[in-house]
Short mmCIF file of N, CA and C in Angstrom, two decimals:
data_model
loop_
_atom_site.label_atom_id
_atom_site.label_comp_id
_atom_site.label_asym_id
_atom_site.label_seq_id
_atom_site.Cartn_x
_atom_site.Cartn_y
_atom_site.Cartn_z
N MET A 22 176.92 95.90 185.02
CA MET A 22 177.56 95.42 183.77
C MET A 22 176.71 94.13 183.51
N GLY A 23 176.54 93.83 182.33
CA GLY A 23 175.84 92.57 182.19
C GLY A 23 176.98 91.06 182.11
N THR A 24 176.39 90.01 181.73
CA THR A 24 176.62 88.70 181.78
C THR A 24 177.68 88.63 180.60
N ARG A 25 178.76 88.28 180.61
CA ARG A 25 179.72 88.12 179.19
C ARG A 25 179.94 86.82 178.82
N LEU A 26 179.83 86.12 177.74
CA LEU A 26 179.57 85.14 177.51
C LEU A 26 181.04 84.74 176.45
N HIS A 27 181.54 83.38 176.71
CA HIS A 27 182.69 83.33 176.06
C HIS A 27 182.41 83.19 174.61
N ASP A 28 183.75 83.26 174.02
CA ASP A 28 183.80 83.18 172.68
C ASP A 28 182.85 81.61 172.25
N LEU A 29 182.28 81.83 170.87
CA LEU A 29 181.49 80.60 170.43
C LEU A 29 182.25 79.41 169.90
N ASP A 30 183.46 79.80 169.54
CA ASP A 30 184.34 78.74 169.31
C ASP A 30 184.74 77.90 170.07
N ALA A 31 184.46 77.98 171.43
CA ALA A 31 184.68 77.16 172.49
C ALA A 31 183.49 76.20 172.58
N TYR A 32 182.56 76.13 171.88
CA TYR A 32 181.13 75.51 171.74
C TYR A 32 180.95 74.73 170.75
N TRP A 33 181.23 75.33 169.55
CA TRP A 33 181.06 74.85 168.00
C TRP A 33 182.47 74.15 167.69
N SER A 34 181.82 72.92 167.07
CA SER A 34 182.71 71.99 166.38
C SER A 34 183.17 72.84 165.23
N PRO A 35 183.96 72.37 164.33
CA PRO A 35 184.33 73.42 163.17
C PRO A 35 183.59 72.88 161.86
N GLY A 36 182.57 71.99 162.14
CA GLY A 36 181.77 71.36 161.21
C GLY A 36 181.09 69.98 161.25
N LEU A 37 180.82 69.23 160.25
CA LEU A 37 180.32 68.05 160.46
C LEU A 37 181.02 66.94 159.70
N THR A 38 181.62 66.27 160.20
CA THR A 38 182.37 65.32 159.90
C THR A 38 181.96 64.04 159.44
N LEU A 39 182.17 63.66 158.21
CA LEU A 39 181.54 62.30 157.62
C LEU A 39 182.81 61.58 157.01
N THR A 40 182.48 60.21 157.36
CA THR A 40 183.34 59.09 156.77
C THR A 40 182.83 58.51 155.71
N VAL A 41 183.67 58.47 154.71
CA VAL A 41 183.20 57.90 153.50
C VAL A 41 184.24 56.84 153.32
N ARG A 42 184.26 55.74 153.04
CA ARG A 42 185.19 54.60 152.29
C ARG A 42 186.66 54.86 153.37
N GLY A 43 186.52 55.09 154.91
CA GLY A 43 187.68 55.40 155.37
C GLY A 43 188.53 56.74 155.36
N ARG A 44 187.64 57.35 154.56
CA ARG A 44 188.29 58.99 154.67
C ARG A 44 187.35 59.62 155.59
N GLU A 45 187.95 60.91 156.05
CA GLU A 45 186.78 61.58 156.84
C GLU A 45 187.14 63.00 156.07
N TYR A 46 185.83 63.46 156.11
CA TYR A 46 185.50 65.03 155.21
C TYR A 46 184.78 65.55 156.20
N THR A 47 185.37 67.05 156.63
CA THR A 47 184.71 67.50 157.42
C THR A 47 183.81 69.08 156.64
N LEU A 48 182.62 68.85 156.68
CA LEU A 48 182.19 70.04 156.14
C LEU A 48 182.08 71.49 156.84
N PRO A 49 182.38 72.48 156.32
CA PRO A 49 182.55 73.80 157.20
C PRO A 49 181.11 74.13 157.74
N LEU A 50 181.01 75.12 158.60
CA LEU A 50 179.83 75.45 158.95
C LEU A 50 179.41 76.36 157.93
N PRO A 51 178.09 76.36 157.80
CA PRO A 51 177.41 76.92 156.40
C PRO A 51 177.57 78.50 156.79
N SER A 52 177.71 79.18 155.77
CA SER A 52 177.40 80.64 155.71
C SER A 52 176.25 81.30 156.01
N ALA A 53 175.97 82.35 156.35
CA ALA A 53 174.81 82.89 156.90
C ALA A 53 173.83 82.58 155.63
N GLU A 54 174.19 83.14 154.71
CA GLU A 54 173.28 83.12 153.46
C GLU A 54 173.06 81.34 153.26
N LEU A 55 173.75 80.68 153.16
CA LEU A 55 173.37 79.23 152.89
C LEU A 55 172.49 78.61 154.02
N GLY A 56 172.86 78.99 155.24
CA GLY A 56 171.98 78.66 156.20
C GLY A 56 170.52 79.05 156.13
N LEU A 57 170.33 80.18 155.96
CA LEU A 57 169.07 80.99 155.98
C LEU A 57 168.16 80.49 154.65
N TRP A 58 169.06 80.14 153.39
CA TRP A 58 168.47 79.55 152.04
C TRP A 58 167.98 78.28 152.41
N CYS A 59 168.88 77.54 153.28
CA CYS A 59 168.39 76.00 153.49
C CYS A 59 167.20 76.00 154.32
N ARG A 60 167.02 77.08 155.34
CA ARG A 60 166.04 76.98 156.14
C ARG A 60 164.58 77.37 155.20
N ARG A 61 165.02 78.37 154.65
CA ARG A 61 163.78 78.76 154.00
C ARG A 61 162.99 77.68 152.61
N LEU A 62 164.23 77.13 152.08
CA LEU A 62 163.76 75.99 151.53
C LEU A 62 163.12 75.00 152.25
N ALA A 63 163.25 74.49 153.19
CA ALA A 63 162.87 73.32 154.03
C ALA A 63 161.75 73.63 154.54
N GLU A 64 161.37 75.33 154.75
CA GLU A 64 159.94 75.77 155.16
C GLU A 64 158.97 75.55 154.02
N VAL A 65 159.58 75.97 152.91
CA VAL A 65 158.55 76.03 151.74
C VAL A 65 158.60 74.75 151.06
N THR A 66 159.54 73.81 151.11
CA THR A 66 159.07 72.43 150.68
C THR A 66 157.79 71.73 151.78
N GLY A 67 157.93 72.14 152.99
CA GLY A 67 157.21 71.43 153.88
C GLY A 67 155.56 72.10 153.50
N GLU A 68 155.75 73.43 152.95
CA GLU A 68 154.07 73.84 152.73
C GLU A 68 153.85 73.02 151.53
N VAL A 69 154.72 72.94 150.61
CA VAL A 69 154.34 72.20 149.22
C VAL A 69 153.41 70.68 149.46
N HIS A 70 154.13 70.10 150.42
CA HIS A 70 153.77 68.98 150.88
C HIS A 70 151.96 68.74 151.67
N ASN A 71 152.10 69.96 151.90
CA ASN A 71 150.72 70.05 152.80
C ASN A 71 149.35 70.89 152.29
N VAL A 72 149.96 71.24 151.03
CA VAL A 72 148.77 72.08 150.05
C VAL A 72 147.69 70.98 149.43
N SER A 73 146.80 71.44 149.45
CA SER A 73 145.54 70.67 148.64
C SER A 73 144.75 71.16 147.50
N SER A 74 144.85 72.60 147.36
CA SER A 74 144.13 73.13 146.35
C SER A 74 145.17 73.42 145.29
N GLU A 75 144.53 73.68 143.95
CA GLU A 75 145.57 74.21 142.77
C GLU A 75 146.09 75.43 143.42
N GLN A 76 145.34 76.66 143.92
CA GLN A 76 145.72 77.57 144.15
C GLN A 76 146.83 77.74 145.19
N GLU A 77 146.79 76.69 146.39
CA GLU A 77 147.83 76.52 147.35
C GLU A 77 149.11 76.13 146.63
N ILE A 78 149.13 75.10 145.89
CA ILE A 78 150.16 74.30 144.92
C ILE A 78 151.06 75.97 144.43
N GLN A 79 150.24 76.71 143.87
CA GLN A 79 150.73 77.49 142.77
C GLN A 79 151.45 78.65 143.80
N ALA A 80 150.68 78.96 145.02
CA ALA A 80 151.36 79.97 146.14
C ALA A 80 152.61 79.34 146.72
N ALA A 81 152.63 77.76 146.90
CA ALA A 81 154.10 77.48 147.17
C ALA A 81 154.84 77.62 146.65
N VAL A 82 154.52 77.09 145.01
CA VAL A 82 155.57 77.14 144.03
C VAL A 82 156.11 78.56 143.66
N ALA A 83 155.30 79.45 143.94
CA ALA A 83 155.75 81.08 143.83
C ALA A 83 156.92 81.29 145.09
N ARG A 84 156.23 80.81 146.23
CA ARG A 84 157.49 80.97 147.44
C ARG A 84 158.69 80.57 146.86
N ILE A 85 158.84 79.32 146.61
CA ILE A 85 160.08 78.57 146.18
C ILE A 85 160.66 79.51 144.71
N GLU A 86 160.32 80.05 144.16
CA GLU A 86 160.73 80.74 142.78
C GLU A 86 161.43 82.13 143.59
N ALA A 87 160.49 82.46 144.85
CA ALA A 87 161.10 83.96 145.12
C ALA A 87 162.12 83.82 146.17
N LEU A 88 162.72 82.40 146.22
CA LEU A 88 163.98 82.46 147.29
C LEU A 88 164.80 83.06 146.71
N PRO A 89 165.87 83.53 147.53
CA PRO A 89 166.85 84.28 146.92
C PRO A 89 167.66 83.41 146.22
N GLN A 90 168.43 83.92 145.31
CA GLN A 90 169.30 83.34 144.39
C GLN A 90 170.67 83.32 145.13
N LEU A 91 171.50 82.20 145.35
CA LEU A 91 172.54 81.90 145.93
C LEU A 91 173.60 82.07 144.60
N PRO A 92 174.97 82.77 144.89
CA PRO A 92 175.55 82.88 143.65
C PRO A 92 176.09 81.52 143.03
N GLY A 93 176.39 81.45 141.81
CA GLY A 93 176.70 80.10 141.12
C GLY A 93 175.71 79.08 140.77
N ASP A 94 175.80 78.54 139.67
CA ASP A 94 174.87 77.62 139.32
C ASP A 94 175.44 76.21 139.97
N LEU A 95 174.82 75.72 141.08
CA LEU A 95 175.36 74.83 141.93
C LEU A 95 174.17 73.76 142.42
N SER A 96 174.32 72.58 142.10
CA SER A 96 173.44 71.82 142.49
C SER A 96 173.52 71.57 144.40
N LEU A 97 172.25 71.32 144.88
CA LEU A 97 172.43 71.11 146.62
C LEU A 97 173.57 70.70 147.05
N PRO A 98 174.01 69.50 146.70
CA PRO A 98 175.13 68.85 147.25
C PRO A 98 176.49 69.89 146.86
N GLU A 99 176.67 70.37 145.82
CA GLU A 99 177.83 71.28 145.50
C GLU A 99 177.79 72.36 146.73
N ARG A 100 176.67 72.68 146.64
CA ARG A 100 176.52 74.26 147.71
C ARG A 100 176.65 73.76 149.05
N VAL A 101 176.20 72.56 149.64
CA VAL A 101 176.22 72.27 150.95
C VAL A 101 177.36 71.69 151.30
N LEU A 102 177.95 71.10 150.35
CA LEU A 102 179.66 70.31 150.98
C LEU A 102 180.67 71.30 150.62
N GLY A 103 180.36 72.40 149.76
CA GLY A 103 181.45 73.35 149.49
C GLY A 103 182.64 72.60 148.87
N ASP A 104 183.81 73.19 149.50
CA ASP A 104 185.29 72.41 148.83
C ASP A 104 185.12 70.88 148.90
N VAL A 105 184.41 70.34 149.82
CA VAL A 105 184.58 69.16 149.98
C VAL A 105 183.96 68.11 149.17
N TYR A 106 182.89 68.73 148.23
CA TYR A 106 182.36 68.22 146.96
C TYR A 106 183.80 67.75 146.13
N GLN A 107 184.55 68.66 145.88
CA GLN A 107 185.46 68.71 144.80
C GLN A 107 186.49 67.51 145.43
N GLN A 108 186.85 67.36 146.42
CA GLN A 108 187.63 66.71 147.20
C GLN A 108 187.35 65.24 147.15
N MET A 109 185.97 64.96 147.11
CA MET A 109 185.33 63.89 147.22
C MET A 109 185.10 63.16 145.84
N ALA A 110 185.00 63.97 144.84
CA ALA A 110 185.08 63.61 143.37
C ALA A 110 186.59 63.35 143.16
N ASP A 111 187.50 63.83 143.56
CA ASP A 111 189.04 63.88 143.23
C ASP A 111 189.53 62.33 144.03
N ASN A 112 188.80 61.94 144.89
CA ASN A 112 189.05 60.65 145.91
C ASN A 112 188.49 59.49 145.07
N GLY A 113 187.45 59.87 144.08
CA GLY A 113 186.80 59.01 143.38
C GLY A 113 185.44 58.37 144.21
N VAL A 114 185.22 59.21 144.81
CA VAL A 114 183.62 58.74 145.60
C VAL A 114 182.91 58.74 144.59
N GLU A 115 181.85 57.78 144.55
CA GLU A 115 181.11 57.82 143.62
C GLU A 115 179.80 58.83 143.77
N ASP A 116 179.14 59.13 142.62
CA ASP A 116 177.96 59.84 142.85
C ASP A 116 177.15 59.65 143.79
N PRO A 117 176.38 58.61 143.92
CA PRO A 117 175.27 58.44 144.92
C PRO A 117 175.70 58.65 146.47
N TYR A 118 177.11 58.46 146.60
CA TYR A 118 177.76 58.62 148.17
C TYR A 118 177.86 60.25 148.40
N ILE A 119 178.07 60.90 147.28
CA ILE A 119 178.24 62.21 147.08
C ILE A 119 176.91 62.78 147.39
N GLN A 120 175.86 62.25 146.66
CA GLN A 120 174.43 62.84 146.90
C GLN A 120 174.16 62.60 148.48
N PHE A 121 174.11 61.71 148.88
CA PHE A 121 173.78 61.30 150.33
C PHE A 121 174.50 62.06 151.07
N CYS A 122 175.85 62.49 151.26
CA CYS A 122 176.46 63.32 151.97
C CYS A 122 176.01 64.60 151.79
N GLY A 123 175.41 65.01 150.76
CA GLY A 123 175.06 66.47 150.34
C GLY A 123 173.68 66.57 151.13
N GLN A 124 172.67 65.71 151.19
CA GLN A 124 171.73 65.25 151.75
C GLN A 124 171.75 65.53 153.37
N THR A 125 173.07 64.70 153.66
CA THR A 125 173.12 64.73 155.16
C THR A 125 173.63 65.95 155.68
N GLY A 126 174.40 66.78 154.70
CA GLY A 126 174.61 68.36 155.19
C GLY A 126 173.42 69.11 155.26
N TYR A 127 172.73 68.92 154.20
CA TYR A 127 171.51 69.77 154.30
C TYR A 127 170.52 69.62 155.36
N ILE A 128 170.35 68.05 155.89
CA ILE A 128 169.87 67.51 157.06
C ILE A 128 170.57 68.43 158.33
N TRP A 129 171.77 68.34 158.40
CA TRP A 129 172.76 69.11 159.51
C TRP A 129 172.34 70.73 159.55
N ILE A 130 172.24 71.20 158.41
CA ILE A 130 172.25 72.67 158.57
C ILE A 130 170.47 73.03 159.32
N ILE A 131 169.71 72.39 158.36
CA ILE A 131 168.44 72.75 159.08
C ILE A 131 167.81 71.97 160.39
N GLY A 132 168.43 70.97 160.68
CA GLY A 132 168.12 70.42 162.13
C GLY A 132 169.27 69.81 163.07
N GLY A 133 170.36 70.01 162.79
CA GLY A 133 171.46 69.98 163.50
C GLY A 133 172.01 68.58 163.35
N GLU A 134 172.97 68.44 164.33
CA GLU A 134 173.73 67.41 164.50
C GLU A 134 172.99 65.92 164.56
N ASP A 135 172.28 65.87 165.37
CA ASP A 135 171.50 64.97 165.87
C ASP A 135 170.51 64.36 164.67
N ALA A 136 169.62 65.28 163.93
CA ALA A 136 168.79 64.98 162.80
C ALA A 136 169.84 64.74 161.62
N ALA A 137 171.00 65.12 161.68
CA ALA A 137 172.18 64.62 160.54
C ALA A 137 172.39 63.21 161.06
N GLU A 138 172.93 62.78 162.35
CA GLU A 138 173.39 61.34 162.80
C GLU A 138 172.14 60.50 162.50
N ARG A 139 170.72 60.62 162.81
CA ARG A 139 169.72 60.12 162.62
C ARG A 139 169.54 59.55 161.25
N TYR A 140 169.61 60.80 160.18
CA TYR A 140 169.53 60.43 159.00
C TYR A 140 170.88 59.69 158.30
N TRP A 141 171.78 59.97 158.65
CA TRP A 141 173.28 59.19 158.42
C TRP A 141 173.23 57.57 158.50
N THR A 142 172.70 57.16 159.87
CA THR A 142 173.00 56.09 160.32
C THR A 142 171.49 55.12 159.74
N SER A 143 170.39 55.79 159.38
CA SER A 143 169.47 55.20 158.90
C SER A 143 169.39 54.84 157.18
N GLY A 144 170.66 55.44 156.75
CA GLY A 144 170.70 55.09 155.24
C GLY A 144 169.77 56.20 154.71
N GLY A 145 169.47 57.16 155.30
CA GLY A 145 168.62 58.07 154.51
C GLY A 145 167.12 57.69 154.53
N ARG A 146 166.79 56.68 155.33
CA ARG A 146 165.65 55.93 155.70
C ARG A 146 164.96 55.88 156.97
N PRO A 147 164.35 57.29 157.45
CA PRO A 147 164.12 57.30 159.06
C PRO A 147 163.38 55.77 159.42
N GLU A 148 162.33 55.69 158.46
CA GLU A 148 161.66 54.48 158.85
C GLU A 148 162.21 53.02 159.00
N ALA A 149 163.83 53.14 158.39
CA ALA A 149 164.56 51.70 158.72
C ALA A 149 164.85 51.77 160.18
N GLN A 150 164.76 52.51 160.98
CA GLN A 150 164.99 52.49 162.56
C GLN A 150 163.82 52.01 163.37
N ARG A 151 162.59 51.76 162.71
CA ARG A 151 161.17 51.61 163.30
C ARG A 151 161.26 49.83 163.07
N PRO A 152 160.67 49.48 164.30
CA PRO A 152 160.25 48.27 164.37
C PRO A 152 159.67 47.64 163.12
N THR A 153 159.77 46.25 162.67
CA THR A 153 159.48 45.82 161.37
C THR A 153 158.19 45.05 161.39
N ASN A 154 158.18 44.42 162.48
CA ASN A 154 156.59 43.71 162.64
C ASN A 154 156.27 43.96 164.18
N ARG A 155 154.78 43.25 164.43
CA ARG A 155 154.03 43.57 165.54
C ARG A 155 154.74 42.93 166.62
N LYS A 156 155.27 41.85 166.59
CA LYS A 156 156.38 41.72 167.76
C LYS A 156 157.40 42.79 168.27
N GLU A 157 157.99 43.23 167.34
CA GLU A 157 159.04 44.31 167.69
C GLU A 157 158.44 45.62 168.35
N ARG A 158 157.40 45.76 167.51
CA ARG A 158 156.51 47.09 167.80
C ARG A 158 156.05 46.95 169.49
N ARG A 159 155.52 45.85 169.90
CA ARG A 159 155.13 45.37 171.14
C ARG A 159 156.18 45.39 172.33
N ALA A 160 157.31 45.29 171.77
CA ALA A 160 158.49 45.09 172.75
C ALA A 160 158.94 46.58 172.90
N GLN A 161 158.90 47.21 171.68
CA GLN A 161 159.23 48.72 172.00
C GLN A 161 158.54 49.33 172.75
N ASN A 162 157.40 49.11 172.80
CA ASN A 162 156.07 49.98 173.43
C ASN A 162 156.22 49.61 174.91
N ARG A 163 156.68 48.55 175.39
CA ARG A 163 156.64 48.09 176.57
C ARG A 163 157.72 48.53 177.28
N THR A 164 159.13 48.82 176.42
CA THR A 164 160.15 49.26 176.90
C THR A 164 160.02 50.88 176.78
N ARG A 165 159.21 51.46 176.21
CA ARG A 165 158.79 52.87 176.36
C ARG A 165 158.03 53.03 177.56
N THR A 166 156.94 52.21 177.83
CA THR A 166 156.06 52.52 179.18
C THR A 166 156.78 52.00 180.36
N GLY A 167 157.82 51.19 180.46
CA GLY A 167 158.53 50.92 181.41
C GLY A 167 158.10 49.75 181.89
N GLY A 168 156.79 49.24 181.60
CA GLY A 168 156.08 48.12 182.25
C GLY A 168 156.63 47.05 181.76
N SER A 169 156.30 46.05 182.69
CA SER A 169 156.86 44.53 182.13
C SER A 169 155.41 43.67 182.78
N ARG A 170 155.26 42.75 181.75
CA ARG A 170 154.22 42.01 181.90
C ARG A 170 154.37 40.60 182.27
N THR A 171 153.76 39.91 182.70
CA THR A 171 154.21 38.18 183.09
C THR A 171 153.89 37.42 181.65
N ALA A 172 154.74 36.45 181.98
CA ALA A 172 154.95 35.70 181.10
C ALA A 172 153.44 35.12 180.43
N GLU A 173 152.55 35.11 181.42
CA GLU A 173 151.47 34.48 181.06
C GLU A 173 150.57 35.48 179.90
N ALA A 174 150.79 36.74 180.55
CA ALA A 174 149.81 37.82 179.83
C ALA A 174 150.81 38.07 178.02
N ASN A 175 152.12 37.54 178.03
CA ASN A 175 152.67 37.70 176.90
C ASN A 175 152.12 36.30 175.77
N THR A 176 151.43 35.37 176.36
CA THR A 176 151.30 34.65 175.49
C THR A 176 149.93 34.67 174.51
N THR A 177 150.05 34.22 173.32
CA THR A 177 148.97 34.34 172.50
C THR A 177 147.75 33.33 173.16
N PRO A 178 146.40 34.05 173.33
CA PRO A 178 145.48 33.26 173.65
C PRO A 178 144.90 32.33 172.27
N PRO A 179 144.35 31.23 172.90
CA PRO A 179 144.09 29.68 171.82
C PRO A 179 142.91 30.29 171.14
N PRO A 180 142.86 29.87 170.03
CA PRO A 180 141.69 30.46 168.77
C PRO A 180 140.52 29.87 169.47
N ALA A 181 139.50 30.80 169.35
CA ALA A 181 138.23 30.46 169.97
C ALA A 181 137.68 29.09 169.09
N SER A 182 137.01 28.38 170.10
CA SER A 182 136.31 27.38 169.47
C SER A 182 135.23 27.29 168.64
N THR A 183 135.41 26.65 167.45
CA THR A 183 134.12 26.70 166.33
C THR A 183 133.50 25.57 166.25
N SER A 184 133.24 24.52 167.43
CA SER A 184 132.58 23.58 167.25
C SER A 184 131.20 24.07 167.11
N GLY A 185 130.32 23.06 166.28
CA GLY A 185 128.89 23.64 166.14
C GLY A 185 128.70 24.57 165.06
N THR A 186 129.42 25.13 164.38
CA THR A 186 129.37 26.04 163.27
C THR A 186 130.15 25.33 162.08
N THR A 187 129.29 25.74 160.94
CA THR A 187 130.04 25.44 159.74
C THR A 187 129.93 26.32 158.68
N SER A 188 130.84 26.36 157.80
CA SER A 188 130.91 27.27 156.73
C SER A 188 129.88 26.47 155.44
N PRO A 189 129.38 27.36 154.59
CA PRO A 189 128.63 26.71 153.42
C PRO A 189 129.84 26.26 152.52
N PRO A 190 129.54 25.50 151.80
CA PRO A 190 130.53 24.86 151.00
C PRO A 190 131.02 25.73 149.80
N THR A 191 132.24 25.74 149.42
CA THR A 191 132.60 27.04 148.24
C THR A 191 132.72 26.07 147.04
N GLN A 192 132.34 26.47 145.70
CA GLN A 192 132.64 25.86 144.47
C GLN A 192 134.08 25.03 144.65
N GLY A 193 133.93 23.87 144.16
CA GLY A 193 135.13 22.76 143.98
C GLY A 193 135.80 22.72 145.08
N ARG A 194 135.20 22.49 146.49
CA ARG A 194 135.74 22.33 147.59
C ARG A 194 134.90 21.96 148.63
N LYS A 195 134.82 20.84 149.54
CA LYS A 195 133.87 20.34 150.36
C LYS A 195 133.80 21.10 151.57
N SER A 196 132.82 21.12 152.15
CA SER A 196 132.64 21.60 153.42
C SER A 196 133.61 21.15 154.64
N ARG A 197 134.17 21.65 155.59
CA ARG A 197 134.97 21.34 156.41
C ARG A 197 134.20 21.29 157.99
N GLY A 198 133.34 21.70 157.84
CA GLY A 198 132.26 21.68 158.84
C GLY A 198 132.05 19.97 159.52
N ARG A 199 131.47 19.92 160.47
CA ARG A 199 131.19 18.64 161.57
C ARG A 199 130.27 17.54 160.45
N ARG A 200 130.32 16.47 160.33
CA ARG A 200 129.68 15.21 159.51
C ARG A 200 128.33 15.24 160.46
N LYS A 201 127.39 15.04 159.95
CA LYS A 201 126.05 14.59 160.56
C LYS A 201 126.16 12.98 160.85
N ALA A 202 125.87 12.79 162.11
CA ALA A 202 126.12 11.41 162.57
C ALA A 202 124.42 10.43 161.60
N ARG A 203 124.75 9.50 161.34
CA ARG A 203 123.79 8.77 160.44
C ARG A 203 123.21 7.73 161.19
#
């Protein structure tokens, strides 16, 4: 006799819970059709971004048009949020918030809970989590490699000497090179 696995309900949460303006909204697990449709859409969308010729663009668009039609004339947020869409609208949640929740739900369907959380916490801008300047990037790289440098190695070296060199004068500006002794 083979191994018997427990009921999946013991491992899966009922859905994805989003908090908007202090209220919790739980997106239900997507139907098999919606999950497959979202994954196919993501795959084809990725192809569109990687095409280079007119022929490849036409083939990618044809694949998008060939995606199976889901029942109803619904937007992506309406489809992904399900009944939660109407709950949010009834509670006066603004459209940009609903759209963002729908996009987060889509990310959840195609990428899982971790991907949805990264999208949510970055405000939909994954680049927002990256270091913004060279100093922060260097600090992050040192943290990743686990190495630490001495304080001396972290100081900026002094600028190279420019004595004995001059730049040609520019129009409307005097040369800042050394003056010749008279």
